[in-house]
Amino acid sequence: IADTFILSRSGSNLVLERAENDVVWSTVNIPIAGLSELQLAGSNDADSFIVYNLGDFAGVISIQGVEIASVTDSVQIYDTPGDDVWDAREGYGSFQMEDAYRVTVSNVYAMHGYANAGGYDRAYLSGNAGANKLKTYDAGANIARIYLNGVYSRAKFFDSVNIYGNGGNDEAIVYDTPGSDLFKATKDDGQHVANDGAIEYNYFSFETVTAHAGAGNRDTARFSDSALREEVRARPGKVEVRDIDTDTVYLTMRNFDHVYAEALTDDGKTDIMKMHDNGVATIDLLFAEMANGQVHAEYYYNPADYYSPQASEMIYESLGFEITKGYSAYGPDKKDTDGVNPALLAWDGLWDEI
């Protein structure tokens, strides 16, 4: 029968309870004085370990699971009011409480770290060499989960979370918050900042990334190019970044109010920016100018005044692409390109110069 081990603090003691099917069968009070390490070991069953705030205990809690093919052990660790750090990877986890105790976890496939007691808490989640999958701010909560083919780690309510793919064909799915979010990305790496900086997710070495917006007031995405030859195809509601040479889309940004893309890597390659109009018969505006020898382009969706469009009407913006191309399927749309080298621009459909 699977056991649940619950460790908490009461006065000058640690309190260890062992439960089966939500029934507590035994309770042990362990004096903190002189205690440097407490080891908890599981069995061949699907055991669970829960560690609550242990106060100023200064030792080590060592949890050792036993994983076999048919069962999965789990651990839940809760933080203290200090600035705590949760580090989880395949087969090992460590939760260091500020100026206090540390909880280590070995051979447990489901690891959960919680940070809702205060302080500035950080988490570091790492994948393995396989195909890992990451989800952040999933189901409307401040949470990051990384799945490693049956093994997973989770960080909930942390102020800052760094997530590492570590090889394989890894995928990240980034969801937005109800506030005004900022998403920044380049090849494989990126950052999602929300709640005026109170929530921050940083991801590294993820080969495919999808970022979702639309739940907040005004969500913004910023893309910076890499050494690859890249194409950014922008449509209302969906912007994709493609590696031209491998014909692979590696970044998708959905439902952002404003997407800014820049191609400032001086690698001698031709990066392409493609700006599409909406799927309805609106009259849009593509404005382009030269900025320090590079094309700066702005795309306005159905502006009220084509000669004085508003920032809130701009949905795409780009800088530094060798080719900037406008697509008008429901035109004629408007373009304002005075002073721009025509060789740096391309057009599809009907466009009226203003």
Coordinates of C-alpha atoms in Angstrom, one line a residue:
I1 CA 0.0 0.0 0.0
A2 CA 1.3 3.4 -0.9
D3 CA 2.3 5.6 2.0
T4 CA 2.1 9.4 2.5
F5 CA 4.8 10.9 4.6
I6 CA 4.0 14.4 6.0
L7 CA 6.7 16.4 7.7
S8 CA 5.9 19.6 9.5
R9 CA 7.0 21.7 12.5
S10 CA 5.6 22.1 15.9
G11 CA 7.5 24.0 18.6
S12 CA 11.0 22.6 19.0
N13 CA 10.1 19.4 17.1
L14 CA 9.7 18.1 13.6
V15 CA 6.5 16.1 13.3
L16 CA 6.5 13.1 10.9
E17 CA 3.2 11.5 10.1
R18 CA 2.7 8.4 8.0
A19 CA -0.7 8.0 6.4
E20 CA -2.4 5.4 4.2
N21 CA -5.5 6.3 2.2
D22 CA -5.8 9.6 4.0
V23 CA -5.7 7.9 7.4
V24 CA -2.8 8.8 9.7
W25 CA -1.4 5.6 11.2
S26 CA 1.6 6.9 13.1
T27 CA 3.0 10.2 14.3
V28 CA 6.6 10.8 15.5
N29 CA 7.9 13.9 17.2
I30 CA 11.6 14.5 16.4
P31 CA 13.5 17.0 18.5
I32 CA 15.4 19.6 16.4
A33 CA 18.2 20.1 18.9
G34 CA 21.3 18.4 17.6
L35 CA 19.5 17.1 14.4
S36 CA 21.6 17.6 11.3
E37 CA 19.9 15.3 8.9
L38 CA 16.6 13.4 8.6
Q39 CA 16.3 10.7 5.9
L40 CA 13.0 9.5 4.6
A41 CA 12.9 6.5 2.3
G42 CA 10.1 5.1 0.2
S43 CA 9.1 1.6 -0.9
N44 CA 8.2 -0.1 -4.1
D45 CA 4.7 1.5 -3.9
A46 CA 3.6 4.9 -5.2
D47 CA 4.7 6.8 -2.1
S48 CA 4.1 10.6 -1.5
F49 CA 6.2 12.9 0.5
I50 CA 5.0 16.3 1.7
V51 CA 7.3 18.8 3.5
Y52 CA 5.8 21.9 5.0
N53 CA 7.6 25.0 6.3
L54 CA 10.0 23.8 9.0
G55 CA 10.9 27.2 10.3
D56 CA 14.5 27.8 11.5
F57 CA 15.6 24.1 11.3
A58 CA 19.1 24.3 9.9
G59 CA 19.7 20.7 8.8
V60 CA 19.0 18.6 5.8
I61 CA 15.9 16.6 4.9
S62 CA 16.9 13.8 2.5
I63 CA 14.0 12.1 0.6
Q64 CA 14.9 8.9 -1.3
G65 CA 12.2 7.3 -3.5
V66 CA 12.1 3.9 -5.1
E67 CA 10.9 4.1 -8.7
I68 CA 9.8 1.0 -10.7
A69 CA 8.1 0.8 -14.0
S70 CA 4.5 0.6 -12.8
V71 CA 4.5 3.3 -10.0
T72 CA 5.6 6.9 -9.6
D73 CA 6.6 8.5 -6.3
S74 CA 5.9 12.2 -5.7
V75 CA 7.1 14.9 -3.5
Q76 CA 5.6 18.3 -2.5
I77 CA 7.9 20.9 -0.8
Y78 CA 6.6 24.2 0.5
D79 CA 8.8 27.3 1.0
T80 CA 9.5 29.6 3.9
P81 CA 9.0 33.4 4.1
G82 CA 12.7 33.9 3.0
D83 CA 14.3 34.0 -0.5
D84 CA 14.3 30.3 -1.3
V85 CA 15.7 28.4 -4.3
W86 CA 14.1 25.3 -5.9
D87 CA 16.3 23.2 -8.3
A88 CA 14.8 20.2 -10.0
R89 CA 16.1 17.8 -12.7
E90 CA 15.7 14.2 -13.7
G91 CA 16.2 12.1 -10.6
Y92 CA 17.2 14.9 -8.2
G93 CA 15.8 18.0 -6.6
S94 CA 17.0 20.5 -4.0
F95 CA 15.0 23.2 -2.2
Q96 CA 17.3 25.5 -0.2
M97 CA 15.5 27.7 2.3
E98 CA 17.2 31.1 3.0
D99 CA 19.5 30.8 6.0
A100 CA 17.7 27.6 7.0
Y101 CA 17.3 24.0 6.0
R102 CA 17.6 22.2 2.7
V103 CA 15.4 19.5 1.3
T104 CA 17.0 17.1 -1.2
V105 CA 15.1 14.5 -3.3
S106 CA 16.5 11.5 -5.1
N107 CA 14.9 9.0 -7.4
V108 CA 11.4 10.6 -7.3
Y109 CA 9.8 11.1 -10.7
A110 CA 7.1 13.7 -9.8
M111 CA 8.6 16.7 -8.0
H112 CA 6.6 19.8 -7.0
G113 CA 8.0 23.0 -5.5
Y114 CA 5.7 25.6 -4.0
A115 CA 6.6 29.3 -3.2
N116 CA 3.6 31.0 -1.6
A117 CA 5.0 31.9 1.8
G118 CA 6.7 35.2 0.8
G119 CA 10.2 36.3 -0.1
Y120 CA 11.7 36.5 -3.6
D121 CA 11.8 32.8 -4.7
R122 CA 13.6 31.3 -7.7
A123 CA 13.3 28.0 -9.4
Y124 CA 15.5 26.2 -11.9
L125 CA 14.0 23.3 -13.9
S126 CA 16.1 21.2 -16.2
G127 CA 15.2 18.7 -18.9
N128 CA 17.2 15.7 -20.0
A129 CA 18.6 14.6 -23.3
G130 CA 15.2 13.4 -24.6
A131 CA 12.3 15.3 -26.1
N132 CA 11.1 17.5 -23.2
K133 CA 7.9 19.6 -23.1
L134 CA 7.4 22.8 -21.1
K135 CA 4.3 24.7 -20.1
T136 CA 4.3 28.0 -18.3
Y137 CA 1.3 29.8 -16.7
D138 CA -0.8 26.8 -17.5
A139 CA -4.5 26.8 -16.7
G140 CA -4.4 30.4 -15.4
A141 CA -1.9 29.9 -12.6
N142 CA 1.7 31.0 -12.0
I143 CA 3.2 27.6 -12.7
A144 CA 5.9 26.0 -14.8
R145 CA 6.0 22.3 -15.7
I146 CA 8.6 20.4 -17.6
Y147 CA 7.8 16.8 -18.7
L148 CA 10.5 14.3 -19.4
N149 CA 8.8 11.2 -20.8
G150 CA 7.1 10.1 -17.6
V151 CA 9.2 12.2 -15.3
Y152 CA 8.2 15.8 -14.5
S153 CA 9.1 18.7 -12.3
R154 CA 6.9 21.6 -11.3
A155 CA 7.4 25.1 -9.9
K156 CA 4.4 27.0 -8.6
F157 CA 4.1 30.6 -7.4
F158 CA 7.8 31.4 -7.9
D159 CA 8.9 35.0 -8.7
S160 CA 11.5 33.8 -11.3
V161 CA 11.8 30.5 -13.1
N162 CA 14.6 29.4 -15.4
I163 CA 13.9 26.3 -17.5
Y164 CA 16.6 24.4 -19.5
G165 CA 15.8 22.0 -22.3
N166 CA 19.3 20.3 -22.3
G167 CA 19.3 18.5 -25.6
G168 CA 16.7 16.6 -27.7
N169 CA 13.9 18.2 -29.6
D170 CA 12.3 20.2 -26.8
E171 CA 9.0 22.1 -27.0
A172 CA 7.9 25.1 -24.9
I173 CA 4.3 26.3 -24.7
V174 CA 4.0 29.8 -23.0
Y175 CA 0.6 31.0 -21.9
D176 CA -0.1 34.6 -20.9
T177 CA -1.6 36.2 -17.8
P178 CA -4.6 38.5 -17.4
G179 CA -2.2 41.5 -17.3
S180 CA -0.1 43.2 -20.0
D181 CA 2.6 40.7 -20.7
L182 CA 6.0 41.0 -22.5
F183 CA 7.3 38.0 -24.4
K184 CA 10.9 38.1 -25.8
A185 CA 12.4 35.4 -28.0
T186 CA 15.3 34.5 -30.2
K187 CA 16.3 31.0 -31.6
D188 CA 15.8 28.5 -28.8
D189 CA 15.7 31.0 -25.9
G190 CA 13.2 33.5 -24.6
Q191 CA 11.6 35.3 -21.6
H192 CA 8.0 35.9 -20.5
V193 CA 7.6 38.8 -18.0
A194 CA 4.2 39.4 -16.4
N195 CA 2.5 41.3 -13.6
D196 CA 4.8 44.3 -13.9
G197 CA 7.8 42.1 -13.5
A198 CA 6.5 40.1 -10.5
I199 CA 6.5 36.9 -12.6
E200 CA 9.4 36.0 -14.9
Y201 CA 9.9 32.8 -16.9
N202 CA 13.2 32.3 -18.8
Y203 CA 13.7 29.4 -21.1
F204 CA 16.8 28.1 -22.8
S205 CA 17.5 25.5 -25.5
F206 CA 13.9 24.8 -26.6
E207 CA 13.8 24.0 -30.3
T208 CA 10.1 24.7 -30.8
V209 CA 8.2 27.5 -29.0
T210 CA 4.6 28.6 -29.1
A211 CA 3.6 31.7 -27.1
H212 CA -0.1 32.6 -26.5
A213 CA -1.5 36.0 -25.7
G214 CA -5.0 37.5 -25.7
A215 CA -6.0 37.2 -22.0
G216 CA -4.5 40.6 -21.0
N217 CA -4.9 44.2 -21.7
R218 CA -2.1 44.7 -24.3
D219 CA 0.4 41.9 -24.8
T220 CA 3.6 42.5 -26.7
A221 CA 6.1 40.1 -28.3
R222 CA 9.7 41.0 -29.4
F223 CA 11.7 38.7 -31.7
S224 CA 15.5 39.1 -32.3
D225 CA 17.0 37.1 -35.2
S226 CA 19.9 34.6 -35.0
A227 CA 22.7 33.6 -37.3
L228 CA 20.2 31.6 -39.3
R229 CA 18.5 32.8 -42.5
E230 CA 15.1 33.6 -41.2
E231 CA 11.6 34.6 -42.4
V232 CA 9.0 36.2 -40.2
R233 CA 5.5 35.8 -41.5
A234 CA 3.1 38.1 -39.7
R235 CA -0.7 37.7 -39.8
P236 CA -3.3 39.2 -37.4
G237 CA -3.5 36.7 -34.6
K238 CA -0.4 34.6 -35.7
V239 CA 3.2 35.4 -36.3
E240 CA 5.6 32.6 -37.3
V241 CA 9.4 32.5 -37.5
R242 CA 10.9 30.1 -40.0
D243 CA 14.4 28.8 -40.6
I244 CA 14.5 29.3 -44.4
D245 CA 17.2 26.7 -45.1
T246 CA 15.5 23.9 -43.3
D247 CA 12.0 25.1 -43.9
T248 CA 11.2 24.7 -40.2
V249 CA 8.9 26.9 -38.1
Y250 CA 10.5 27.2 -34.7
L251 CA 8.6 30.1 -33.1
T252 CA 4.9 30.9 -33.2
M253 CA 3.4 33.9 -31.4
R254 CA -0.4 33.9 -31.2
N255 CA -2.9 36.8 -30.5
F256 CA -0.4 39.4 -29.4
D257 CA -1.5 43.0 -29.7
H258 CA 1.9 44.1 -31.0
V259 CA 4.8 42.1 -32.4
Y260 CA 8.2 43.7 -32.9
A261 CA 10.8 41.8 -35.0
E262 CA 14.4 42.8 -35.6
A263 CA 17.1 41.3 -37.8
L264 CA 20.2 43.1 -36.7
T265 CA 22.6 40.1 -36.9
D266 CA 25.3 41.2 -39.4
D267 CA 25.9 37.7 -40.9
G268 CA 25.6 38.5 -44.7
K269 CA 22.3 36.5 -44.9
T270 CA 19.0 37.7 -46.3
D271 CA 16.3 37.8 -43.6
I272 CA 12.7 38.4 -44.8
M273 CA 9.8 40.2 -43.0
K274 CA 6.4 39.4 -44.5
M275 CA 3.4 41.5 -43.3
H276 CA -0.1 40.3 -44.2
D277 CA -3.4 42.2 -44.1
N278 CA -6.4 40.9 -42.2
G279 CA -8.9 38.3 -43.5
V280 CA -11.6 40.9 -43.8
A281 CA -12.0 43.8 -46.2
T282 CA -10.2 46.5 -44.1
I283 CA -7.9 49.1 -45.5
D284 CA -4.5 48.8 -43.7
L285 CA -1.4 50.9 -43.8
L286 CA 2.3 49.8 -44.1
F287 CA 4.6 52.6 -43.3
A288 CA 8.4 52.2 -44.0
E289 CA 11.4 54.5 -43.5
M290 CA 15.1 54.2 -43.4
A291 CA 16.7 54.2 -40.0
N292 CA 20.5 54.2 -39.9
G293 CA 20.6 52.5 -43.3
Q294 CA 18.1 49.8 -42.3
V295 CA 14.4 49.5 -43.1
H296 CA 12.1 50.3 -40.2
A297 CA 8.5 49.2 -41.0
E298 CA 5.2 49.6 -39.1
Y299 CA 1.9 47.9 -40.0
Y300 CA -1.4 49.5 -38.9
Y301 CA -4.6 47.6 -38.9
N302 CA -7.5 49.7 -40.3
P303 CA -6.3 53.0 -39.0
A304 CA -8.8 55.8 -38.6
D305 CA -6.3 58.3 -40.2
Y306 CA -3.8 57.0 -42.6
Y307 CA -1.7 60.2 -42.3
S308 CA -1.6 60.1 -38.5
P309 CA -2.0 56.5 -37.4
Q310 CA -2.1 55.7 -33.6
A311 CA 0.3 53.4 -31.8
S312 CA -2.7 51.4 -30.6
E313 CA -3.5 50.6 -34.2
M314 CA 0.0 49.2 -35.0
I315 CA 0.1 45.3 -34.9
Y316 CA 3.5 44.6 -36.5
E317 CA 6.8 46.4 -36.5
S318 CA 10.2 45.4 -37.9
L319 CA 13.7 46.7 -38.2
G320 CA 16.7 45.6 -40.2
F321 CA 15.3 42.9 -42.5
E322 CA 17.0 42.7 -45.9
I323 CA 13.6 42.3 -47.5
T324 CA 10.3 43.7 -46.1
K325 CA 7.2 42.5 -48.1
G326 CA 3.6 43.6 -47.8
Y327 CA 0.7 41.3 -48.7
S328 CA -2.7 42.7 -49.6
A329 CA -5.3 40.0 -50.2
Y330 CA -8.3 42.3 -49.4
G331 CA -7.0 45.6 -50.7
P332 CA -6.1 47.9 -52.0
D333 CA -4.3 48.7 -48.8
K334 CA -2.2 51.8 -48.2
K335 CA 1.6 52.2 -48.1
D336 CA 3.8 55.1 -47.2
T337 CA 7.4 54.4 -48.2
D338 CA 9.0 57.7 -49.1
G339 CA 12.8 57.7 -49.0
V340 CA 13.1 53.9 -48.8
N341 CA 15.3 52.0 -51.3
P342 CA 12.8 50.1 -53.4
A343 CA 15.2 47.1 -53.6
L344 CA 14.6 46.5 -49.9
L345 CA 10.8 46.3 -50.3
A346 CA 8.5 43.8 -52.1
W347 CA 4.7 43.8 -52.7
D348 CA 2.0 41.3 -53.3
G349 CA -1.6 42.4 -54.2
L350 CA -2.9 46.0 -54.6
W351 CA -1.3 48.8 -52.7
D352 CA -1.9 52.6 -53.0
E353 CA 1.0 54.9 -52.2
I354 CA 0.0 57.9 -50.1

